[in-house]
mmCIF file of C-alpha atoms in Angstrom:
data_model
loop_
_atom_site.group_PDB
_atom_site.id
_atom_site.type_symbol
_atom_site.label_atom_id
_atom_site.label_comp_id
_atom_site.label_asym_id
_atom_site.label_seq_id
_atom_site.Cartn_x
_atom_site.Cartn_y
_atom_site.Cartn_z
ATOM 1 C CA UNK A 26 0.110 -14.958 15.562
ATOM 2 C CA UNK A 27 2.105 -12.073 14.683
ATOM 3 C CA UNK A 28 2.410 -8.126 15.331
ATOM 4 C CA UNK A 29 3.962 -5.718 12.590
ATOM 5 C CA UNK A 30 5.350 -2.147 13.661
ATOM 6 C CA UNK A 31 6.118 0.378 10.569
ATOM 7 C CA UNK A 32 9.120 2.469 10.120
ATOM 8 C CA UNK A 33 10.697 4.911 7.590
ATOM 9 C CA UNK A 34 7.714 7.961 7.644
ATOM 10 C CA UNK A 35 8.568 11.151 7.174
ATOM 11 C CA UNK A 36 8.430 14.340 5.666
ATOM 12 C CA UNK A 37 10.108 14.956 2.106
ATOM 13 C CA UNK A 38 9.600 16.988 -0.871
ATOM 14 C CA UNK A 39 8.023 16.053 -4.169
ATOM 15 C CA UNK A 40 9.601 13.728 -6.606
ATOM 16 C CA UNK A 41 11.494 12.663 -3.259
ATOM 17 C CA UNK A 42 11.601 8.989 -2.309
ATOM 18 C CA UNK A 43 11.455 7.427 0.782
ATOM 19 C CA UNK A 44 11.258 3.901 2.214
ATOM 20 C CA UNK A 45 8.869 2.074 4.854
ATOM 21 C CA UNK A 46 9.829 -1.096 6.537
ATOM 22 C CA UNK A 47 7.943 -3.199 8.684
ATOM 23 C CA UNK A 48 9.459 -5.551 10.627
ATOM 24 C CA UNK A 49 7.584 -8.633 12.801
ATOM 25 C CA UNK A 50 7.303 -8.399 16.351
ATOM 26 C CA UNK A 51 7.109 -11.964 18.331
ATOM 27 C CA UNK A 52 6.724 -13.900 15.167
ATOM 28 C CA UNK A 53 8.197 -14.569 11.866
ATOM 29 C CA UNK A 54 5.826 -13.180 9.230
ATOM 30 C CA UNK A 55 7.004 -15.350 6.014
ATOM 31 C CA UNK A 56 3.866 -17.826 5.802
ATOM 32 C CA UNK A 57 1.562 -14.476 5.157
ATOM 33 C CA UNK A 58 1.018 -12.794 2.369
ATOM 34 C CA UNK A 59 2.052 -8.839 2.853
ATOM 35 C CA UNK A 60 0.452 -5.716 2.178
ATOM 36 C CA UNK A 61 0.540 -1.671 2.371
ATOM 37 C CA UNK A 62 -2.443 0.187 2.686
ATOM 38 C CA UNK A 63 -2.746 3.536 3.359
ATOM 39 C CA UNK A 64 -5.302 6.185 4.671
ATOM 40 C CA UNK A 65 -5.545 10.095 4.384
ATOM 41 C CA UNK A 66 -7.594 12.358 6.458
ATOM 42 C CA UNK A 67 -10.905 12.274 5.378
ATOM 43 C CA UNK A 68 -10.743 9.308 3.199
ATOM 44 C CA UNK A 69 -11.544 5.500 3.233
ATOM 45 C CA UNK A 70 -8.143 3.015 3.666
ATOM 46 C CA UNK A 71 -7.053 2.297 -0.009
ATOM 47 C CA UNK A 72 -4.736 -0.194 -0.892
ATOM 48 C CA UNK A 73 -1.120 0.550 -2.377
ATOM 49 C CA UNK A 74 0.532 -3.103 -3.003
ATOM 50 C CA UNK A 75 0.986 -6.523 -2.077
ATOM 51 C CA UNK A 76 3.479 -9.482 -2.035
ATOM 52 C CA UNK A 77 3.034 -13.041 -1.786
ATOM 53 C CA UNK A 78 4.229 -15.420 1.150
ATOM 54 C CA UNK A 79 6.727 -16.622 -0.833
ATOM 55 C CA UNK A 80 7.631 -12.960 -3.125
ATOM 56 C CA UNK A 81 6.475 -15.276 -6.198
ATOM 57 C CA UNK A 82 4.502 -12.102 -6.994
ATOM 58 C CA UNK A 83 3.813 -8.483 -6.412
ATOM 59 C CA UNK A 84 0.556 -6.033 -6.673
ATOM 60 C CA UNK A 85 0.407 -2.367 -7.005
ATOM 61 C CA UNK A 86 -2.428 0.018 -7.226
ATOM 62 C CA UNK A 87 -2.631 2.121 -10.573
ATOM 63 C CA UNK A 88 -1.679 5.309 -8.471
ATOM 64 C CA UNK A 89 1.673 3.645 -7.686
ATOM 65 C CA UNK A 90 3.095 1.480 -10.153
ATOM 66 C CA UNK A 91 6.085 2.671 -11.463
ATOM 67 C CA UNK A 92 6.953 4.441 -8.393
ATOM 68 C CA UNK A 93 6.689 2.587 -6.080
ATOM 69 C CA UNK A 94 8.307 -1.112 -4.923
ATOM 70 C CA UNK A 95 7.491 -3.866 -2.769
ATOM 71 C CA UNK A 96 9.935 -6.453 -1.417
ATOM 72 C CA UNK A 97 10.123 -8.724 1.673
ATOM 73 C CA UNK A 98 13.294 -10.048 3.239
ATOM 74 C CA UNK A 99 12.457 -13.719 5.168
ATOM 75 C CA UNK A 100 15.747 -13.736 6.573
ATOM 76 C CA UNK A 101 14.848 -10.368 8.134
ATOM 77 C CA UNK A 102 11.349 -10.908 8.888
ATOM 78 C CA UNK A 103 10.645 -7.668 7.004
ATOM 79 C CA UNK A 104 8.626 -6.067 4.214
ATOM 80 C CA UNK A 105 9.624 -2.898 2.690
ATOM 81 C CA UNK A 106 7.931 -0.559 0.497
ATOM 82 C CA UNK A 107 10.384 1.855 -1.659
ATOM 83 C CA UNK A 108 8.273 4.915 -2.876
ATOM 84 C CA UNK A 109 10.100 7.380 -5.576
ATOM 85 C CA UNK A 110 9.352 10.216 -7.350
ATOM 86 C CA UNK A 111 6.823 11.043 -4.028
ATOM 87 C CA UNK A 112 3.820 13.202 -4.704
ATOM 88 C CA UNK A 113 1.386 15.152 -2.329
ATOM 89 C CA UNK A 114 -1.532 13.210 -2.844
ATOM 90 C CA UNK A 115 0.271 10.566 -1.641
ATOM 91 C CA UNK A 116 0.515 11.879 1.635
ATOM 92 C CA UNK A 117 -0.861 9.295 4.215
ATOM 93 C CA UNK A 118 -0.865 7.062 7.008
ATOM 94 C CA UNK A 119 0.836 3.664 5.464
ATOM 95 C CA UNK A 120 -0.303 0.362 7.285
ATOM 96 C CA UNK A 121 1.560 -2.937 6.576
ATOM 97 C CA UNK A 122 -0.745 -5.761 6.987
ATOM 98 C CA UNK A 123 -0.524 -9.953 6.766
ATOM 99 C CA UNK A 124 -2.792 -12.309 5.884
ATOM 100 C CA UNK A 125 -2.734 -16.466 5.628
ATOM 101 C CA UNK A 126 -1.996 -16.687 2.118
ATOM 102 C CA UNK A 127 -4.902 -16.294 -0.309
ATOM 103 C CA UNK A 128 -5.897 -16.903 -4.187
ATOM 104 C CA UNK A 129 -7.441 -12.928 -4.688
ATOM 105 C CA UNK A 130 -8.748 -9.920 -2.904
ATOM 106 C CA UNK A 131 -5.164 -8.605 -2.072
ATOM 107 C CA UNK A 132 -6.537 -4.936 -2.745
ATOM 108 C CA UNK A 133 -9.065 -5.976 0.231
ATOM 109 C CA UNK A 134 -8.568 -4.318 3.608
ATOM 110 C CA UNK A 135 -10.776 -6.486 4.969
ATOM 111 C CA UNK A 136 -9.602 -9.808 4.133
ATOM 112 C CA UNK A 137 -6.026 -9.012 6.194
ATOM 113 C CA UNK A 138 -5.285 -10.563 9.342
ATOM 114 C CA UNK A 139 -3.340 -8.488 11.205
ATOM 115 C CA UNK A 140 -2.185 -4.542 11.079
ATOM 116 C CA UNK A 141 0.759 -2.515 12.293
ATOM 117 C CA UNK A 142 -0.228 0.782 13.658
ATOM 118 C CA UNK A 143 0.947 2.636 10.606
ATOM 119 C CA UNK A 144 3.673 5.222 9.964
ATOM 120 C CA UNK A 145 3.025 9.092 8.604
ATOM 121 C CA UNK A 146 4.236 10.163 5.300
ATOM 122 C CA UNK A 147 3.824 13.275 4.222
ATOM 123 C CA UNK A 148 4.873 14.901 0.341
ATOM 124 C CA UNK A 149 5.064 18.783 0.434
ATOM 125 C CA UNK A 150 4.173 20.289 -2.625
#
């Protein structure tokens, strides 16, 4: 019912910032709830924060809040993901994701719908 395509990867220094987007493709996206996952060589797909359908509330994992920023724009179709004060480890493939709207497991991979094909972000030390 919908298809998400990442944007915004890149390369930047620590305690740089940098911001993701992902925008719908053939279908408006504001009935789901939103997430960002992300993956690193070598290691499982973690979770990294989550928005509601209707941006009544946000998520974040421990290894992110305070640095990083969800937000989703309905008129745009688009959920963004504002990451400051960037550090190696967070190096990673991010993945937007959407799911029907849901009561828990937001930190769940598994319980998403559909997936973007993820963008490359990369923190040199």
């Amino acid at each position: 019912q919908v298809q998400l395509v990442e944007s915004g990867g890149g390369l930047v220094q620590a305690g740089g910032s940098l911001r993701l987007s992902c925008a719908a493709s053939g279908r408006t996206f504001s009935s789901y709830d939103m997430g960002w996952f992300r993956q690193a060589p070598g290691r499982e797909r973690e979770f990294v924060a989550a928005i509601r359908y209707n941006g009544a509330n946000t998520y974040y994992a421990d290894s992110v809040k305070g640095r990083f920023t969800i937000s989703r724009d309905s008129a745009k179709n688009t959920v963004s993901l504002q990451m400051k004060s960037l550090k190696p480890e967070d190096t990673a493939v991010y993945y937007c994701a959407a799911r029907v709207p849901g009561n828990s497991d937001y930190w769940t991979a598994s319980r998403y719908d559909y997936w973007g094909q993820g963008t490359q972000v990369t923190v040199s030390s």
